[in-house]
mmCIF file of C-alpha atoms in Angstrom:
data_model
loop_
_atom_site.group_PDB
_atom_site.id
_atom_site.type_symbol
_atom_site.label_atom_id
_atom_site.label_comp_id
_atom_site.label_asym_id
_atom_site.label_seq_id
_atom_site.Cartn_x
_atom_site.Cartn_y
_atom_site.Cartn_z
ATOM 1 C CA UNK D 1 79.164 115.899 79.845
ATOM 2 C CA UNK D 2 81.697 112.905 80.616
ATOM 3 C CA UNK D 3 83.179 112.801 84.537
ATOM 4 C CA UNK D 4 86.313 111.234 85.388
ATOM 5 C CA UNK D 5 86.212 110.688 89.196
ATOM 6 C CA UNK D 6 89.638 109.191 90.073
ATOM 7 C CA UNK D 7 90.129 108.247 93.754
ATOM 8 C CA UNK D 8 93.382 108.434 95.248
ATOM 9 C CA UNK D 9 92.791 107.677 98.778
ATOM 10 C CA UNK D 10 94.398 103.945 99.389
ATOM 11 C CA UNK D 11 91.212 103.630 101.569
ATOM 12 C CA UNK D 12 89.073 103.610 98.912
ATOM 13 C CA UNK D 13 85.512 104.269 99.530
ATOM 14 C CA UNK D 14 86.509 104.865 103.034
ATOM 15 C CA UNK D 15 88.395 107.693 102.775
ATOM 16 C CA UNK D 16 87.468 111.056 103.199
ATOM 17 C CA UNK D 17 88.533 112.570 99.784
ATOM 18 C CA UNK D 18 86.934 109.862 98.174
ATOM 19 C CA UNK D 19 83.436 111.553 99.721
ATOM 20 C CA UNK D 20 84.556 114.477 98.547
ATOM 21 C CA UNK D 21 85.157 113.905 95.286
ATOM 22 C CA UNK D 22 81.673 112.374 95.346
ATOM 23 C CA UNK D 23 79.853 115.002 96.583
ATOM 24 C CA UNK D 24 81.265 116.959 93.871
ATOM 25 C CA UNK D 25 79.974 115.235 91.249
ATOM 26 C CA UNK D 26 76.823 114.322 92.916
ATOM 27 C CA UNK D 27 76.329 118.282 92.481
ATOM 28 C CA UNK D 28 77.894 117.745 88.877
ATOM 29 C CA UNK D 29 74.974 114.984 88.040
ATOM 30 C CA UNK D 30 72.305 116.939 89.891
ATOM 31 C CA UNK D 31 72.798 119.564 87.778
ATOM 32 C CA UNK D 32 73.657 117.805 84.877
ATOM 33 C CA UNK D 33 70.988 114.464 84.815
ATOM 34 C CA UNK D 34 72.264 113.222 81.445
ATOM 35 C CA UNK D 35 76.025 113.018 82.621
ATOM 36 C CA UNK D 36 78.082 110.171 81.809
ATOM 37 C CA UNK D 37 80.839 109.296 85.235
ATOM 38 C CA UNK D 38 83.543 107.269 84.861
ATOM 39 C CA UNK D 39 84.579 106.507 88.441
ATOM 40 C CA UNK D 40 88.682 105.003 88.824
ATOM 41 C CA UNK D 41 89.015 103.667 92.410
ATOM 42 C CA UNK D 42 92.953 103.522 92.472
ATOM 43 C CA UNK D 43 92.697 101.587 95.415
ATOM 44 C CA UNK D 44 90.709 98.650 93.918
ATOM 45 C CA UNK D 45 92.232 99.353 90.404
ATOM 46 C CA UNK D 46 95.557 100.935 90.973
ATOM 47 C CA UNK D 47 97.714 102.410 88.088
ATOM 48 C CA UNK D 48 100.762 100.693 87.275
ATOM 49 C CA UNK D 49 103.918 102.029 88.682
ATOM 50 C CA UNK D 50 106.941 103.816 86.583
ATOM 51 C CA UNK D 51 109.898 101.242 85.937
ATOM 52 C CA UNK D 52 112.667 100.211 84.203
ATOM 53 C CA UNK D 53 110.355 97.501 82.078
ATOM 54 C CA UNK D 54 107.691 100.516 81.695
ATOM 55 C CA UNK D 55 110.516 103.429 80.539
ATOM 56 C CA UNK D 56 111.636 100.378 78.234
ATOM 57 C CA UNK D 57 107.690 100.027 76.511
ATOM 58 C CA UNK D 58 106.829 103.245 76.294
ATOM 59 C CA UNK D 59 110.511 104.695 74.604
ATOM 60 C CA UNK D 60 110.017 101.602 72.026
ATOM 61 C CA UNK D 61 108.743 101.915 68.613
ATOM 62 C CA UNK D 62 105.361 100.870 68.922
ATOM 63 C CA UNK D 63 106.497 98.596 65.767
ATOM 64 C CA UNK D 64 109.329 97.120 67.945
ATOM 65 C CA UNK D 65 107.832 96.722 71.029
ATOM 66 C CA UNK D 66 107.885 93.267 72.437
ATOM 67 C CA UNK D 67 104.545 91.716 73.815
ATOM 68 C CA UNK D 68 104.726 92.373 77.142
ATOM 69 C CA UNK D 69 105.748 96.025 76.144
ATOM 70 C CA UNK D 70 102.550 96.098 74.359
ATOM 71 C CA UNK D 71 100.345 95.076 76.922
ATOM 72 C CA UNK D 72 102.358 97.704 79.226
ATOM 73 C CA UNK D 73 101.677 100.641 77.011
ATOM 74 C CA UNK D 74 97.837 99.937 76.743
ATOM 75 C CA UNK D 75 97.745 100.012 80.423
ATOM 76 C CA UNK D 76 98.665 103.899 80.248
ATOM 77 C CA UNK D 77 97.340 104.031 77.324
ATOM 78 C CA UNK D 78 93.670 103.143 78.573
ATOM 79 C CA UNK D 79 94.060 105.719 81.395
ATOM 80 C CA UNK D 80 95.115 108.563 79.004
ATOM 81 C CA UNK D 81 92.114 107.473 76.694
ATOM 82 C CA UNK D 82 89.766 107.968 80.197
ATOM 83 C CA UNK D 83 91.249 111.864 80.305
ATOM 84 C CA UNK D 84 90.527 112.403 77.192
ATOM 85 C CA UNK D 85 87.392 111.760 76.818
ATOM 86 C CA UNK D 86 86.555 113.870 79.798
ATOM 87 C CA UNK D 87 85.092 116.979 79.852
ATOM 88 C CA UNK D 88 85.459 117.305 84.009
ATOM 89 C CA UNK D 89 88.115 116.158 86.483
ATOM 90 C CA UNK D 90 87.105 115.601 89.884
ATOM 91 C CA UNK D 91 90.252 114.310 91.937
ATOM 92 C CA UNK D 92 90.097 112.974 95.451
ATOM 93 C CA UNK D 93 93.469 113.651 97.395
ATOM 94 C CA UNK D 94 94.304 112.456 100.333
ATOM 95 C CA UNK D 95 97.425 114.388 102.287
ATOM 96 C CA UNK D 96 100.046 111.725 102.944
ATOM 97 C CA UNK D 97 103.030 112.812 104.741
ATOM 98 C CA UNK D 98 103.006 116.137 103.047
ATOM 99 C CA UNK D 99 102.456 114.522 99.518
ATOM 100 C CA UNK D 100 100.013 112.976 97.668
ATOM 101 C CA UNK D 101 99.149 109.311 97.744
ATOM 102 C CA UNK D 102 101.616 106.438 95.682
ATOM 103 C CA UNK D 103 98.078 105.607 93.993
ATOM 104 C CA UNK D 104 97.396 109.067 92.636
ATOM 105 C CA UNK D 105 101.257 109.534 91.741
ATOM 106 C CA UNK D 106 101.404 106.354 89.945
ATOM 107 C CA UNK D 107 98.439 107.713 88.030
ATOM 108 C CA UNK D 108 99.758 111.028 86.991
ATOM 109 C CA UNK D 109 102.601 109.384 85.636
ATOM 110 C CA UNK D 110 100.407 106.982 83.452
ATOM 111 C CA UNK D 111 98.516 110.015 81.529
ATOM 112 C CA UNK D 112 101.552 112.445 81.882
ATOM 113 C CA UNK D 113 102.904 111.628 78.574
ATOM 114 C CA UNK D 114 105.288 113.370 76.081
ATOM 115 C CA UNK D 115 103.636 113.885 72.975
ATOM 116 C CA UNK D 116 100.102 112.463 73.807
ATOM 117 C CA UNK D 117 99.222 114.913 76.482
ATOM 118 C CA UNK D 118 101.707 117.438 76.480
ATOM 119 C CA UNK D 119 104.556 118.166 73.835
ATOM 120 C CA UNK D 120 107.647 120.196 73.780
ATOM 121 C CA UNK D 121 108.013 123.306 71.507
ATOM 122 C CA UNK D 122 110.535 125.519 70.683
ATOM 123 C CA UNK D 123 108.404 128.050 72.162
ATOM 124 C CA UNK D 124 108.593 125.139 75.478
ATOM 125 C CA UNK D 125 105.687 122.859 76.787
ATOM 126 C CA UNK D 126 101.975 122.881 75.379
ATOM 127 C CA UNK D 127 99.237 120.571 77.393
ATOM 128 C CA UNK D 128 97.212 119.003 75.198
ATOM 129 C CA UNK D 129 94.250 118.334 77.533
ATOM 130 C CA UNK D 130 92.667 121.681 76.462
ATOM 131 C CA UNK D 131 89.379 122.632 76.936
ATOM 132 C CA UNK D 132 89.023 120.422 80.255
ATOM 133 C CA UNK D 133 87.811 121.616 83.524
ATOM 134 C CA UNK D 134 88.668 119.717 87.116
ATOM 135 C CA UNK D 135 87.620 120.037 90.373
ATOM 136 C CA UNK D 136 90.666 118.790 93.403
ATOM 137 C CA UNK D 137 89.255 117.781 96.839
ATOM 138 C CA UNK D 138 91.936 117.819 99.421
ATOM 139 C CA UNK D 139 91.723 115.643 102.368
ATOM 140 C CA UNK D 140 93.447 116.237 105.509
ATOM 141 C CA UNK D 141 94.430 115.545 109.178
ATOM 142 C CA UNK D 142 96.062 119.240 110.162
ATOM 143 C CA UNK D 143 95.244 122.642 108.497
ATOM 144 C CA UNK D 144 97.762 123.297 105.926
ATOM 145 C CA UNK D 145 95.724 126.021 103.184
ATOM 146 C CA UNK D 146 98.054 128.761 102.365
ATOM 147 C CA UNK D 147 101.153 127.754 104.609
ATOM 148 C CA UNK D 148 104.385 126.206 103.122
ATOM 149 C CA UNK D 149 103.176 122.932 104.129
ATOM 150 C CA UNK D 150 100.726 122.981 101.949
ATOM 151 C CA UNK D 151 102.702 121.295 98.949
ATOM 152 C CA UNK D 152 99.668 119.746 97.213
ATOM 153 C CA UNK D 153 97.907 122.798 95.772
ATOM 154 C CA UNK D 154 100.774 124.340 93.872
ATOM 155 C CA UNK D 155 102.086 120.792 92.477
ATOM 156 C CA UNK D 156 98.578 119.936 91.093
ATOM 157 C CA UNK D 157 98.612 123.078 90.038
ATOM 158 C CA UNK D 158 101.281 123.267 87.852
ATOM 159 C CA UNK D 159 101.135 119.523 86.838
ATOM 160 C CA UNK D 160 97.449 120.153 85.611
ATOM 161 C CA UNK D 161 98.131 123.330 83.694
ATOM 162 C CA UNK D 162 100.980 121.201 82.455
ATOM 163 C CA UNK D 163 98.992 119.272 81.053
ATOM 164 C CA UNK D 164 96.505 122.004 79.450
ATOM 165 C CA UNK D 165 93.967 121.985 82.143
ATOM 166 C CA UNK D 166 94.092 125.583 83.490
ATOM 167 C CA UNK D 167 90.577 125.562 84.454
ATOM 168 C CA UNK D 168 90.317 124.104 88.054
ATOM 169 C CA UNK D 169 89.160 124.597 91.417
ATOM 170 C CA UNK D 170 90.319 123.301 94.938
ATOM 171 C CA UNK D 171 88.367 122.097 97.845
ATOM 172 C CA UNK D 172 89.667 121.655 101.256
ATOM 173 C CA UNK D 173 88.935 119.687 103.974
ATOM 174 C CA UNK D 174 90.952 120.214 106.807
ATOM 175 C CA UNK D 175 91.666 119.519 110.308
ATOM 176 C CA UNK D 176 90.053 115.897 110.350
ATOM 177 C CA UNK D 177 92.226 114.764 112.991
ATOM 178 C CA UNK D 178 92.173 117.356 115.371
ATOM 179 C CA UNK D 179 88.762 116.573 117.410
ATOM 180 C CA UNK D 180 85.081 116.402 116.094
ATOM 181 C CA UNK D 181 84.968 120.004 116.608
ATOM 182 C CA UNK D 182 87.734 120.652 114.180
ATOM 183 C CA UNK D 183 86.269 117.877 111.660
ATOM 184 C CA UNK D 184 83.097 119.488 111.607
ATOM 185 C CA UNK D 185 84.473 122.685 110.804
ATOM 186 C CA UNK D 186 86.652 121.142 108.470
ATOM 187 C CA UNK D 187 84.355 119.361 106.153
ATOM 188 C CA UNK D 188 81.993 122.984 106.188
ATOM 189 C CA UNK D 189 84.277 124.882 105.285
ATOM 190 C CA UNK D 190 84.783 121.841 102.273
ATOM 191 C CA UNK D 191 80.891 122.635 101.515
ATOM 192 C CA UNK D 192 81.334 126.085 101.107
ATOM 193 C CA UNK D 193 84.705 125.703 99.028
ATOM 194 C CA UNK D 194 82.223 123.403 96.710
ATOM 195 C CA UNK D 195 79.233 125.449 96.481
ATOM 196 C CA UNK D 196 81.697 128.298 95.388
ATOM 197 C CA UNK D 197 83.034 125.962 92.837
ATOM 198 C CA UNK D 198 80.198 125.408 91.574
ATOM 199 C CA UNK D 199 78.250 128.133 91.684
#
């Protein structure tokens, strides 16, 4: 089994999805001894935004591309190769003003590509990320599960099913800023939402 654990918290090891995400694969690797992880702190090693200069490499002919273009596209292209040679996802998500972190966007948008990991059909959009399974670990201050607030779930959602990944299960930690009594509960409830994903 190969584990991706990408970190989107900009607090790195510091931040509470980030222990999440560990704790999931801890269980992964406890269950799993011989399992290779692949851990991508995008803190530490962040993702290369979306810009004109990137649109530019990645819509050139690889046989046109200029040199800097080519070093551009094996940035994403190294990321997409770390996906797909996964067999588990285990995200760390931090809740950022209602959104997800600029690290874990800028990362999506690396290994979100047409005809590498998704393609268009005339019968519309096929993921090509098949077979995969991920595991999302939500972090955050106020309790948001199941309310409109909560924009997170269904855009991973979609985005990862996108993508061909249609097997995946969400963790939530909630309430983390609301008083130790809230925390506590917060990160439980988290331990239950991971032994049920992994039972």
């Amino acid at each position: 089994m190969n584990i991706l654990q990408i970190n989107g918290s900009a607090r790195s090891q510091a931040g509470n999805s980030t222990r999440l995400a560990s704790e999931v694969v801890a269980r992964l690797v406890a269950a799993e001894p011989a399992a290779r992880v692949l851990v991508r702190d995008l803190a530490r090693d962040p993702a290369p935004a979306i810009d004109e200069a990137a649109l530019g490499a990645l819509f050139t002919p690889a046989e046109q591309r200029s040199p800097e273009q080519v070093v551009r596209v094996a940035q994403s292209d190294a990321l997409v190769a770390e996906v797909q040679a996964a067999d588990v996802l285990v995200l760390g998500v931090p809740m950022y003003n209602f959104g997800i972190s600029t690290q874990l966007k800028n990362w999506i948008d690396a290994i979100a590509r047409a005809g590498v990991t998704f393609r268009y059909t005339e019968n519309g959009p096929e993921g090509l990320l098949k077979g995969k399974k991920a595991y999302v670990t939500f972090a955050r201050g106020g309790r948001y599960r199941g309310t409109a607030a909560d924009t997170q779930t269904p855009y991973l959602k979609t985005l990862l099913g996108f993508l061909g990944i249609t097997d995946v299960h969400f963790i939530y930690a909630e309430g983390l800023n609301m008083g130790e009594e809230a925390t506590k509960q917060g990160f439980a409830e988290a331990a239950a939402d991971i032994a049920a994903a992994l039972a």
